[in-house]
Coordinates of C-alpha atoms and ligand atoms in Angstrom, one line a residue:
Chain A
X1 CA 131.4 115.1 112.6
X2 CA 131.7 114.7 108.9
X3 CA 133.9 117.7 107.8
X4 CA 137.3 116.9 106.4
X5 CA 140.2 117.3 108.7
X6 CA 144.1 116.9 107.9
X7 CA 145.6 114.3 110.4
X8 CA 148.6 112.0 110.6
X9 CA 147.9 108.4 110.3
X10 CA 148.9 107.4 113.9
X11 CA 146.7 110.1 115.3
X12 CA 143.8 109.4 113.2
X13 CA 143.9 105.9 114.1
X14 CA 143.7 106.9 117.8
X15 CA 140.9 109.3 117.3
X16 CA 138.9 106.6 115.3
X17 CA 139.3 104.2 118.1
X18 CA 138.0 106.6 120.8
X19 CA 135.0 107.5 118.3
X20 CA 134.4 103.7 118.1
X21 CA 133.9 103.5 121.8
X22 CA 137.4 102.4 122.9
X23 CA 138.1 103.8 126.5
X24 CA 141.0 101.8 127.4
X25 CA 144.5 101.9 125.9
X26 CA 147.5 100.0 127.2
X27 CA 150.8 100.5 125.6
X28 CA 154.6 100.7 125.7
X29 CA 156.6 103.3 123.7
X30 CA 158.2 102.1 120.6
X31 CA 159.0 104.0 117.2
X32 CA 157.3 104.4 114.9
X33 CA 154.0 104.3 116.6
X34 CA 154.6 106.7 119.6
X35 CA 152.1 109.2 118.2
X36 CA 149.3 106.7 119.0
X37 CA 150.2 106.6 122.8
X38 CA 150.8 110.4 122.9
X39 CA 147.5 111.1 121.4
X40 CA 145.8 108.7 123.7
X41 CA 147.4 110.0 126.7
X42 CA 146.0 113.5 125.9
X43 CA 142.4 112.4 124.6
X44 CA 141.4 109.7 126.9
X45 CA 141.1 111.6 130.0
X46 CA 138.9 114.1 128.1
X47 CA 136.4 111.2 127.4
X48 CA 136.7 109.6 130.9
X49 CA 138.9 107.0 129.3
X50 CA 142.1 105.5 130.3
X51 CA 145.5 105.6 128.8
X52 CA 148.0 103.5 130.8
X53 CA 151.7 103.1 130.0
X54 CA 152.5 99.6 131.1
X55 CA 156.0 98.3 132.1
X56 CA 156.4 96.3 129.0
X57 CA 154.4 95.0 125.8
X58 CA 154.0 91.7 127.8
X59 CA 152.1 93.6 130.6
X60 CA 150.2 95.6 128.1
X61 CA 148.8 92.8 126.3
X62 CA 147.9 91.1 129.5
X63 CA 146.0 94.2 130.7
X64 CA 144.2 94.0 127.4
X65 CA 143.3 90.5 128.2
X66 CA 141.9 91.5 131.6
X67 CA 140.0 94.4 130.3
X68 CA 138.6 92.6 127.3
X69 CA 137.6 89.7 129.6
X70 CA 135.6 92.3 131.7
X71 CA 133.8 93.1 128.5
X72 CA 135.5 96.5 127.6
X73 CA 136.3 97.9 124.0
X74 CA 140.1 97.7 124.4
X75 CA 143.2 98.1 122.3
X76 CA 147.0 98.2 122.4
X77 CA 149.5 99.4 119.8
X78 CA 153.1 98.6 119.1
X79 CA 155.7 98.0 116.4
X80 CA 157.4 94.8 115.4
X81 CA 159.8 94.0 118.4
X82 CA 156.9 95.0 120.9
X83 CA 154.5 92.8 118.9
X84 CA 156.7 89.8 119.3
X85 CA 156.5 90.2 123.0
X86 CA 152.7 90.5 122.8
X87 CA 152.6 87.1 121.2
X88 CA 152.0 85.2 124.4
X89 CA 149.0 87.4 125.4
X90 CA 147.6 87.4 121.9
X91 CA 147.4 83.5 121.9
X92 CA 145.8 83.5 125.4
X93 CA 143.2 86.3 124.1
X94 CA 142.4 84.1 121.0
X95 CA 142.1 80.9 123.0
X96 CA 139.8 82.7 125.5
X97 CA 137.6 84.1 122.7
X98 CA 138.1 87.7 123.7
X99 CA 137.8 90.6 121.2
X100 CA 140.4 93.3 121.1
X101 CA 142.4 95.6 118.7
X102 CA 146.1 95.2 118.3
X103 CA 147.9 97.6 116.1
X104 CA 151.2 96.9 114.6
X105 CA 152.9 99.8 112.7
X106 CA 155.6 97.5 111.3
X107 CA 159.3 98.5 111.2
X108 CA 162.2 96.7 109.5
X109 CA 163.4 93.4 111.2
X110 CA 164.4 90.9 112.3
X111 CA 165.8 91.7 115.8
X112 CA 165.9 95.4 116.7
X113 CA 166.0 96.1 112.9
X114 CA 165.4 99.5 111.9
X115 CA 162.7 102.1 112.3
X116 CA 161.7 102.6 108.6
X117 CA 158.6 101.1 107.0
X118 CA 158.5 97.4 106.3
X119 CA 156.1 94.6 105.7
X120 CA 158.2 91.9 107.2
X121 CA 155.7 90.9 110.0
X122 CA 153.1 89.3 107.5
X123 CA 153.9 85.7 108.4
X124 CA 153.7 86.5 112.1
X125 CA 150.4 88.4 111.7
X126 CA 148.5 86.0 109.5
X127 CA 149.9 82.6 110.4
X128 CA 149.6 83.0 114.1
X129 CA 152.7 84.5 115.8
X130 CA 152.0 82.7 119.1
X131 CA 151.6 79.2 119.8
X132 CA 148.5 77.2 119.0
X133 CA 145.9 77.0 116.3
X134 CA 144.5 80.4 116.0
X135 CA 143.9 83.3 113.7
X136 CA 143.8 87.1 113.9
X137 CA 141.8 89.1 111.7
X138 CA 144.3 91.2 109.9
X139 CA 143.4 94.5 108.2
X140 CA 145.9 96.4 106.0
X141 CA 144.8 99.9 105.3
X142 CA 146.4 101.9 102.5
X143 CA 145.4 105.4 103.3
X144 CA 144.8 107.4 106.4
X145 CA 141.0 107.4 105.5
X146 CA 140.9 103.6 105.2
X147 CA 142.9 103.4 108.5
X148 CA 140.1 105.5 110.2
X149 CA 137.3 103.4 108.6
X150 CA 139.0 100.0 109.4
X151 CA 139.6 101.0 113.0
X152 CA 135.9 101.2 113.8
X153 CA 135.3 98.0 111.6
X154 CA 138.1 96.2 113.6
X155 CA 136.4 96.5 116.8
X156 CA 133.0 95.4 115.4
X157 CA 134.5 92.3 113.7
X158 CA 136.2 91.5 117.0
X159 CA 132.9 91.9 118.9
X160 CA 130.9 89.9 116.4
X161 CA 133.1 86.8 116.2
X162 CA 134.9 87.1 119.6
X163 CA 138.4 87.2 118.0
X164 CA 141.3 89.5 118.3
X165 CA 141.8 91.7 115.3
X166 CA 145.0 93.4 114.2
X167 CA 145.6 96.5 112.0
X168 CA 148.9 96.3 110.2
X169 CA 150.4 99.5 109.0
X170 CA 153.9 100.9 108.6
X171 CA 155.8 104.0 109.6
X172 CA 154.9 105.6 106.3
X173 CA 151.1 105.3 106.9
X174 CA 151.5 106.3 110.6
X175 CA 153.3 109.5 109.7
X176 CA 151.5 110.4 106.5
X177 CA 149.3 113.4 106.7
X178 CA 146.0 113.1 104.7
X179 CA 142.5 114.7 104.7
X180 CA 139.9 112.5 106.4
X181 CA 136.4 112.4 107.5
X182 CA 135.1 110.6 110.6
X183 CA 131.9 109.1 109.1
X184 CA 129.2 107.1 110.8
X185 CA 130.5 103.4 110.7
X186 CA 128.0 101.1 109.3
X187 CA 126.1 99.5 112.2
X188 CA 126.5 95.8 112.9
X189 CA 124.2 93.8 115.0
X190 CA 126.6 92.8 117.8
X191 CA 125.9 90.1 120.3
X192 CA 125.7 91.0 123.9
X193 CA 128.8 90.2 125.9
X194 CA 127.0 87.8 128.4
X195 CA 130.3 85.9 129.0
X196 CA 132.2 89.0 130.4
X197 CA 133.4 88.9 134.1
X198 CA 131.6 91.9 135.3
X199 CA 130.7 90.4 138.8
X200 CA 127.8 88.0 139.1
X201 CA 125.7 90.6 141.2
X202 CA 124.5 87.3 142.7
X203 CA 122.1 87.2 139.8
X204 CA 123.6 84.6 137.5
X205 CA 126.2 81.8 137.6
X206 CA 129.9 82.9 137.4
X207 CA 131.6 83.6 134.2
X208 CA 135.1 82.3 133.7
X209 CA 137.6 83.7 131.1
X210 CA 140.0 80.9 130.4
X211 CA 142.1 78.9 128.0
X212 CA 143.1 75.8 130.1
X213 CA 141.4 72.4 129.1
X214 CA 143.1 69.3 130.2
X215 CA 140.8 67.0 128.5
X216 CA 141.9 66.6 124.9
X217 CA 138.2 66.1 123.7
X218 CA 137.1 69.3 125.3
X219 CA 140.0 71.2 123.9
X220 CA 139.5 69.7 120.4
X221 CA 135.8 70.6 120.5
X222 CA 136.3 74.2 121.7
X223 CA 139.0 74.7 119.0
X224 CA 136.7 73.2 116.4
X225 CA 133.9 75.6 117.4
X226 CA 136.3 78.5 117.2
X227 CA 137.3 77.2 113.6
X228 CA 133.6 77.5 112.6
X229 CA 133.9 81.2 113.4
X230 CA 137.1 81.4 111.5
X231 CA 135.3 79.7 108.5
X232 CA 132.4 82.3 108.8
X233 CA 135.1 85.1 108.9
X234 CA 136.5 83.7 105.6
X235 CA 133.1 83.7 104.0
X236 CA 131.8 87.1 105.1
X237 CA 134.7 89.3 105.8
X238 CA 137.1 89.4 102.9
X239 CA 137.8 92.8 101.8
X240 CA 139.9 93.5 98.6
X241 CA 140.4 96.1 95.9
X242 CA 140.5 95.1 92.3
X243 CA 141.7 97.3 89.6
X244 CA 141.7 96.6 85.9
X245 CA 142.1 92.8 86.5
X246 CA 139.7 91.8 83.7
X247 CA 142.0 92.2 80.8
X248 CA 145.2 92.1 82.5
X249 CA 148.1 90.0 81.3
X250 CA 150.1 90.6 84.6
X251 CA 148.3 91.2 88.0
X252 CA 150.3 92.8 90.7
X253 CA 149.3 91.8 94.1
X254 CA 150.4 94.3 97.0
X255 CA 148.8 95.6 100.2
X256 CA 149.2 98.6 102.5
X257 CA 151.3 101.5 101.1
X258 CA 153.1 99.3 98.7
X259 CA 149.8 98.9 96.9
X260 CA 149.7 102.7 96.3
X261 CA 153.2 102.5 94.8
X262 CA 152.1 99.5 92.8
X263 CA 149.1 101.5 91.6
X264 CA 151.3 104.2 90.3
X265 CA 153.6 101.5 88.6
X266 CA 150.5 99.9 87.0
X267 CA 149.5 103.4 85.6
X268 CA 152.8 103.9 84.0
X269 CA 152.8 100.3 82.6
X270 CA 149.4 100.8 81.0
X271 CA 150.7 104.1 79.4
X272 CA 153.6 102.0 78.1
X273 CA 151.1 99.6 76.6
X274 CA 151.4 96.7 79.0
X275 CA 148.1 95.2 80.3
X276 CA 148.5 95.3 84.1
X277 CA 146.0 95.0 86.9
X278 CA 146.2 95.2 90.7
X279 CA 144.7 93.1 93.4
X280 CA 145.0 94.9 96.8
X281 CA 144.1 92.6 99.7
X282 CA 142.6 94.8 102.5
X283 CA 142.2 91.9 104.6
X284 CA 145.3 89.8 104.9
X285 CA 143.5 87.3 107.0
X286 CA 141.0 86.3 105.7
X287 CA 142.9 86.3 102.5
X288 CA 141.1 87.1 99.1
X289 CA 141.9 83.6 97.8
X290 CA 138.8 83.6 95.5
X291 CA 139.5 86.8 93.9
X292 CA 143.0 85.9 93.0
X293 CA 142.2 82.4 91.9
X294 CA 139.6 84.1 89.6
X295 CA 142.3 86.4 88.2
X296 CA 144.4 83.3 87.6
X297 CA 141.8 82.2 84.9
X298 CA 142.7 85.1 82.6
X299 CA 146.0 86.6 83.7
X300 CA 149.3 85.3 82.2
X301 CA 151.3 85.8 85.4
X302 CA 151.3 87.4 88.8
X303 CA 153.8 89.8 90.3
X304 CA 153.7 90.1 94.2
X305 CA 155.3 93.4 95.5
X306 CA 156.2 93.6 99.2
X307 CA 158.5 95.3 101.5
X308 CA 160.0 92.2 102.7
X309 CA 161.7 89.0 101.3
X310 CA 158.6 87.5 100.1
X311 CA 156.0 86.5 102.5
X312 CA 152.5 87.3 101.1
X313 CA 153.7 85.8 97.9
X314 CA 153.2 82.4 99.5
X315 CA 149.6 82.9 100.1
X316 CA 149.3 84.2 96.4
X317 CA 150.9 81.2 95.2
X318 CA 148.5 79.0 97.3
X319 CA 145.5 80.9 95.8
X320 CA 146.9 80.5 92.2
X321 CA 147.6 76.8 93.1
X322 CA 150.0 76.3 90.2
X323 CA 147.7 77.5 87.5
X324 CA 150.1 80.5 86.5
X325 CA 153.5 81.6 87.5
X326 CA 153.6 83.9 90.5
X327 CA 156.8 86.1 90.7
X328 CA 158.0 88.3 93.4
X329 CA 159.6 91.7 93.8
X330 CA 160.6 93.2 97.1
X331 CA 162.8 95.6 99.1
X332 CA 163.4 95.2 102.7
X333 CA 165.1 96.4 105.8
X334 CA 163.0 99.8 105.6
X335 CA 163.6 100.5 101.9
X336 CA 160.4 101.3 100.0
X337 CA 160.3 100.1 96.3
X338 CA 159.9 102.8 93.6
X339 CA 157.2 102.7 90.8
X340 CA 160.2 102.6 88.3
X341 CA 161.7 99.5 90.0
X342 CA 158.3 97.7 89.8
X343 CA 157.8 98.8 86.1
X344 CA 161.2 97.4 85.2
X345 CA 160.2 94.1 86.8
X346 CA 157.0 94.0 84.9
X347 CA 158.9 94.8 81.6
X348 CA 161.2 91.8 82.4
X349 CA 158.1 89.6 82.8
X350 CA 156.1 90.8 79.9
X351 CA 158.8 91.8 77.6
X352 CA 158.3 89.0 75.1
X353 CA 154.5 89.3 75.2
X354 CA 154.4 93.0 74.4
X355 CA 157.0 93.0 71.5
Chain B
X1 CA 119.7 72.7 164.7
X2 CA 122.2 75.4 164.2
X3 CA 125.0 74.7 161.7
X4 CA 128.3 75.3 163.4
X5 CA 130.5 74.6 160.3
X6 CA 129.6 74.9 156.5
X7 CA 131.2 75.7 153.3
X8 CA 131.5 79.3 152.5
X9 CA 129.3 80.5 149.9
X10 CA 132.1 81.8 147.9
X11 CA 133.8 78.5 147.7
X12 CA 132.5 76.3 145.1
X13 CA 130.9 72.9 146.0
X14 CA 133.5 70.9 144.2
X15 CA 136.3 68.7 145.3
X16 CA 139.6 70.5 145.5
X17 CA 142.3 68.8 143.7
X18 CA 145.1 69.6 146.0
X19 CA 147.4 67.0 147.6
X20 CA 146.6 65.8 151.0
X21 CA 148.0 68.3 153.6
X22 CA 148.5 71.0 151.1
X23 CA 147.9 74.4 152.5
X24 CA 146.4 75.8 149.2
X25 CA 143.0 74.5 150.3
X26 CA 143.1 76.2 153.7
X27 CA 144.0 79.5 152.0
X28 CA 141.2 79.1 149.5
X29 CA 138.8 78.7 152.4
X30 CA 140.1 81.8 154.3
X31 CA 139.7 83.9 151.0
X32 CA 136.2 82.5 150.5
X33 CA 135.2 83.2 154.1
X34 CA 136.3 86.8 153.8
X35 CA 134.5 87.4 150.6
X36 CA 131.4 86.1 152.4
X37 CA 131.9 88.2 155.5
X38 CA 132.4 91.3 153.4
X39 CA 129.4 90.4 151.2
X40 CA 131.4 91.0 148.0
X41 CA 130.9 87.9 146.0
X42 CA 128.7 89.3 143.4
X43 CA 131.0 92.3 143.1
X44 CA 134.4 90.5 142.8
X45 CA 136.5 89.2 139.9
X46 CA 139.2 86.9 140.8
X47 CA 142.4 86.2 138.7
X48 CA 143.7 82.7 138.9
X49 CA 147.4 82.2 137.9
X50 CA 149.5 79.3 136.5
X51 CA 150.7 76.8 139.2
X52 CA 149.0 74.3 141.5
X53 CA 146.3 76.8 142.1
X54 CA 145.5 77.3 138.3
X55 CA 142.1 75.6 138.8
X56 CA 141.2 78.3 141.6
X57 CA 138.9 79.6 138.7
X58 CA 136.9 76.5 139.4
X59 CA 136.8 76.8 143.1
X60 CA 135.8 80.5 143.8
X61 CA 132.0 81.3 143.1
X62 CA 132.7 84.8 141.8
X63 CA 133.5 85.6 138.3
X64 CA 137.1 84.5 137.5
X65 CA 139.8 84.9 134.8
X66 CA 142.7 82.7 134.3
X67 CA 145.9 84.5 133.6
X68 CA 149.1 83.5 131.7
X69 CA 152.0 82.4 134.0
X70 CA 153.1 85.4 135.9
X71 CA 150.8 88.0 134.4
X72 CA 147.9 88.0 136.9
X73 CA 148.7 91.4 138.2
X74 CA 148.6 92.8 134.7
X75 CA 145.3 90.9 134.0
X76 CA 144.0 92.2 137.3
X77 CA 145.0 95.7 136.2
X78 CA 143.0 95.4 133.0
X79 CA 139.9 94.2 134.9
X80 CA 140.2 96.8 137.6
X81 CA 140.7 99.7 135.2
X82 CA 137.6 98.5 133.1
X83 CA 135.5 98.0 136.2
X84 CA 136.6 100.6 138.5
X85 CA 134.0 99.8 141.3
X86 CA 134.7 96.0 141.4
X87 CA 136.9 94.1 143.7
X88 CA 139.8 92.4 142.0
X89 CA 142.1 89.9 143.5
X90 CA 144.9 87.6 142.2
X91 CA 145.9 84.3 143.7
X92 CA 149.5 83.4 142.9
X93 CA 152.3 81.1 143.7
X94 CA 155.9 82.1 144.3
X95 CA 157.2 81.1 140.9
X96 CA 154.4 83.0 139.3
X97 CA 154.7 86.2 141.3
X98 CA 158.3 86.3 142.2
X99 CA 160.0 84.8 139.1
X100 CA 158.3 85.0 135.7
X101 CA 155.9 87.7 136.9
X102 CA 158.2 89.9 138.9
X103 CA 157.9 92.8 136.6
X104 CA 154.1 92.6 136.7
X105 CA 154.0 92.3 140.4
X106 CA 156.4 95.2 141.1
X107 CA 154.8 97.5 138.7
X108 CA 151.3 96.8 139.8
X109 CA 152.4 97.5 143.3
X110 CA 154.3 100.7 142.5
X111 CA 151.3 102.0 140.4
X112 CA 149.3 101.7 143.6
X113 CA 147.0 99.4 141.6
X114 CA 143.9 99.0 143.9
X115 CA 143.8 95.2 143.9
X116 CA 144.5 92.5 146.5
X117 CA 147.2 89.8 145.9
X118 CA 147.2 86.6 147.7
X119 CA 150.7 85.2 147.4
X120 CA 151.4 81.5 148.2
X121 CA 155.1 81.1 149.2
X122 CA 155.8 77.4 149.4
X123 CA 159.6 77.7 148.4
X124 CA 159.1 75.6 145.3
X125 CA 157.4 75.1 141.8
X126 CA 154.7 72.8 143.1
X127 CA 152.9 72.1 139.9
X128 CA 155.7 71.2 137.6
X129 CA 157.2 68.8 140.2
X130 CA 159.2 70.7 142.9
X131 CA 161.9 72.7 141.0
X132 CA 163.8 75.6 142.8
X133 CA 161.7 78.9 143.2
X134 CA 163.1 82.4 143.8
X135 CA 161.9 81.7 147.4
X136 CA 163.8 78.4 147.8
X137 CA 165.9 78.5 151.0
X138 CA 169.6 78.4 150.9
X139 CA 170.7 74.8 151.2
X140 CA 167.2 73.5 150.2
X141 CA 167.1 70.5 148.0
X142 CA 164.7 70.6 145.1
X143 CA 164.6 68.8 141.7
X144 CA 166.7 71.5 140.1
X145 CA 169.0 72.1 143.2
X146 CA 169.9 68.3 144.1
X147 CA 172.9 69.5 146.0
X148 CA 170.9 72.2 147.8
X149 CA 170.6 75.8 146.7
X150 CA 174.0 77.3 146.7
X151 CA 174.3 81.1 146.8
X152 CA 177.3 81.1 144.5
X153 CA 175.2 79.7 141.5
X154 CA 171.7 80.2 142.6
X155 CA 171.8 83.4 144.6
X156 CA 169.5 84.1 147.6
X157 CA 165.9 83.7 148.5
X158 CA 163.7 86.7 147.6
X159 CA 161.7 88.4 150.4
X160 CA 158.8 89.8 148.3
X161 CA 156.8 91.3 151.1
X162 CA 159.8 93.4 152.5
X163 CA 160.8 94.5 148.9
X164 CA 157.3 95.5 148.0
X165 CA 156.9 97.3 151.3
X166 CA 159.5 99.9 150.2
X167 CA 157.3 101.0 147.3
X168 CA 155.1 104.1 147.8
X169 CA 152.2 102.5 145.9
X170 CA 151.6 99.6 148.3
X171 CA 149.1 100.1 151.0
X172 CA 149.0 96.9 152.9
X173 CA 151.5 94.2 153.0
X174 CA 151.6 91.4 155.6
X175 CA 153.2 88.0 155.9
X176 CA 151.4 85.3 157.6
X177 CA 151.6 81.4 157.8
X178 CA 149.3 78.5 157.3
X179 CA 151.0 76.1 159.7
X180 CA 148.9 76.5 163.0
X181 CA 145.4 77.4 164.2
X182 CA 146.8 80.4 165.7
X183 CA 148.6 81.6 162.6
X184 CA 145.6 80.5 160.3
X185 CA 143.4 82.9 162.3
X186 CA 145.9 85.6 161.9
X187 CA 146.1 84.9 158.1
X188 CA 142.4 85.3 157.8
X189 CA 142.5 88.7 159.6
X190 CA 145.3 89.7 157.2
X191 CA 143.3 88.7 154.1
X192 CA 140.2 90.5 155.4
X193 CA 142.4 93.6 156.1
X194 CA 143.9 93.5 152.6
X195 CA 140.4 93.4 151.0
X196 CA 139.1 96.1 153.3
X197 CA 142.1 98.2 152.0
X198 CA 141.0 97.8 148.5
X199 CA 137.4 98.6 149.4
X200 CA 138.8 101.7 151.0
X201 CA 140.5 102.6 147.7
X202 CA 143.9 102.9 149.4
X203 CA 145.9 100.9 146.7
X204 CA 147.9 97.8 146.3
X205 CA 147.5 95.1 149.1
X206 CA 149.1 91.7 149.5
X207 CA 149.3 88.9 151.8
X208 CA 152.1 86.6 151.6
X209 CA 151.1 83.2 153.0
X210 CA 153.9 80.8 154.0
X211 CA 152.6 77.4 152.8
X212 CA 153.5 73.8 152.6
X213 CA 154.1 71.5 149.6
X214 CA 154.3 68.0 151.4
X215 CA 154.4 66.2 148.0
X216 CA 157.6 68.0 146.6
X217 CA 159.2 68.5 150.1
X218 CA 159.0 64.7 150.6
X219 CA 157.5 65.2 154.0
X220 CA 154.2 64.3 155.8
X221 CA 151.7 67.0 156.3
X222 CA 152.7 67.2 160.0
X223 CA 156.4 67.2 159.3
X224 CA 155.8 69.9 156.6
X225 CA 154.1 72.2 159.1
X226 CA 157.1 71.8 161.4
X227 CA 159.5 72.3 158.5
X228 CA 157.8 75.5 157.6
X229 CA 158.1 76.8 161.3
X230 CA 161.7 75.7 161.7
X231 CA 163.1 76.8 158.3
X232 CA 160.8 79.3 156.6
X233 CA 159.9 81.6 159.4
X234 CA 163.4 82.5 160.2
X235 CA 164.2 83.4 156.6
X236 CA 160.6 85.0 156.1
X237 CA 159.5 86.5 159.3
X238 CA 155.8 87.0 159.9
X239 CA 154.4 90.4 160.4
X240 CA 152.8 93.6 158.8
X241 CA 155.4 95.3 156.5
X242 CA 153.3 98.1 155.4
X243 CA 150.0 99.7 156.5
X244 CA 149.0 103.0 155.0
X245 CA 146.6 105.0 157.1
Ligands
LIG1 C1 155.3 80.5 130.1 C2 155.2 79.3 130.9 N1 156.4 78.8 131.5 C3 156.4 77.7 132.1 C4 155.2 77.0 132.5 C5 155.2 75.8 133.4 N2 154.8 76.1 134.9 C6 153.5 75.8 135.2 S1 153.3 76.0 136.8 C7 154.9 76.4 137.1 C8 155.4 76.9 138.4 C9 154.5 77.4 139.2 O1 155.0 77.4 140.5 P1 154.4 78.4 141.7 O2 154.0 79.7 141.1 O3 155.4 78.5 142.8 O4 153.0 77.8 142.2 P2 152.8 76.3 142.9 O5 152.7 75.3 141.8 O6 154.1 76.0 143.8 O7 151.7 76.5 143.7 C10 155.6 76.5 135.7 C11 157.1 76.8 135.7 C12 154.0 77.7 132.0 N3 152.7 77.1 132.3 N4 154.0 78.8 131.3
LIG2 S1 152.2 69.8 144.7 FE1 152.5 70.9 146.6 S2 151.6 72.8 146.2 FE2 150.9 71.5 144.6 S3 149.0 70.7 145.4 FE3 150.5 69.2 145.9 S4 151.3 69.8 147.9 FE4 150.0 71.6 147.0

């Protein structure tokens, strides 16, 4: 199907997952992502799939572990407090080299926080919210169409590298209605899941899905093998959008819906004669370090804009590596920054330069 | 010459790491014999849990997954829902099943999840050195109840079989013991019945096996068997608590 349809972010995500071959969804209700569950509970039975409402996020993610270990395309979705509960399972999934999709429609925190849009789970997502050395591939769509496209991509990346993948959105993206098309996702050559526990049929040696290794040498070797896959992901899977960076004095760095607001701010700033560009990381891990380092050669400064107290800004600073000043502007607790606020920030930073 | 005793095919040809006199080994053997007799090894996925039996993924010849502490019933749910025609069982201790994993246990049971749970009740946390478990008897001395379990501060032992039998979703629940030849024979029958319940698609089945932990009880293997009989069976009576037709 390639005609345009008008869909809410959360529902489009669910439909995209089904079209990508996901037939198992385990979840627990939490605002603002309940539409994902509601849609799944209606759609899954129509495609001989399963929607199961678990007793908790802890149970849901461990169901995902079991199903992923059995070789299925499987997902769960939740919002910040629920994602905290899933961290145990995510660490085990990463350690057992299982692919799956975890969706976080982020809300304001910490604690129970609020239900309005936020980006305050960045650290948890990209630095490994659970214990141990591991990474999630983290995708941060900025539109409903991109959410649809990245959902299919997320399953493929997971299968290709045997890693869990997270899609990070927020309540705004989840609720937003936009026209979309469900295109044919680009086909990757995916390895067969020869490791899955599907029963030996007395035809092969048994498969074991496990993360316990009491011999330090063995554990280190396995961790190092996984690190090679992480390095390959960093090499091959970075996605980033650059806009008018070449001649920019100031480069905005923002992701998700914040990047859309930053784009508007950049356009206003250009009209006012400020040379402003934008870098929008689409993958938060792997992070577009090279592109940011490259921009640091020509730009005078950076302004990272987030719906948090400043989390991604640390990665921007690492990428810039002291070459240029990196500033931060953010709102949090569920407050969305306005283009005008961002323009004002930029005027403060570029004030001298443009007079 | 006819062999009269051999290792079940479903039990791997490796040395089990259990302490001398520990009944985990006996129960492993019973499960493996049942898998052999039902001819389901190639069709079965087992879920190991966290506790002394954590390495059971090395001991059963079928495909295995190792679950986080307490999460085996949720992991089993994921496997079973992905592979509807496979046989799925968990093997869990009492800390795993009745403390940290209580929610996963109760909800797998009430959903009528068509899986089989082998539940080892040895009244203690064996692996971490013999702390109080939810199943620890009143007055029982453990590492974390050095003055004996007191009901005022630590409450009462939990009878999981009786509790789960009240749930509509459970199809077969029996408590057995691994302390004598007669009881071990009955235990095997119960385990077989539990797997047959799953094969028939009837819903959640569980066999609670009263077991020993000589190491942490500070008793010899023989004394442990006697202790089980004298102290555990009065609190945890043997029998079938649920059998759906
Ligand atoms: C989340 C978590 N908490 C604590 C532990 C430590 N731990 C390992 S085994 C165990 C107790 C297991 O006891 P039980 O389930 O009764 O099995 P047994 O060892 O007696 O066979 C604990 C608390 C852990 N592995 N994971
Ligand atoms: S510590 Fe106890 S339960 Fe664990 S293997 Fe030894 S005897 Fe068995």
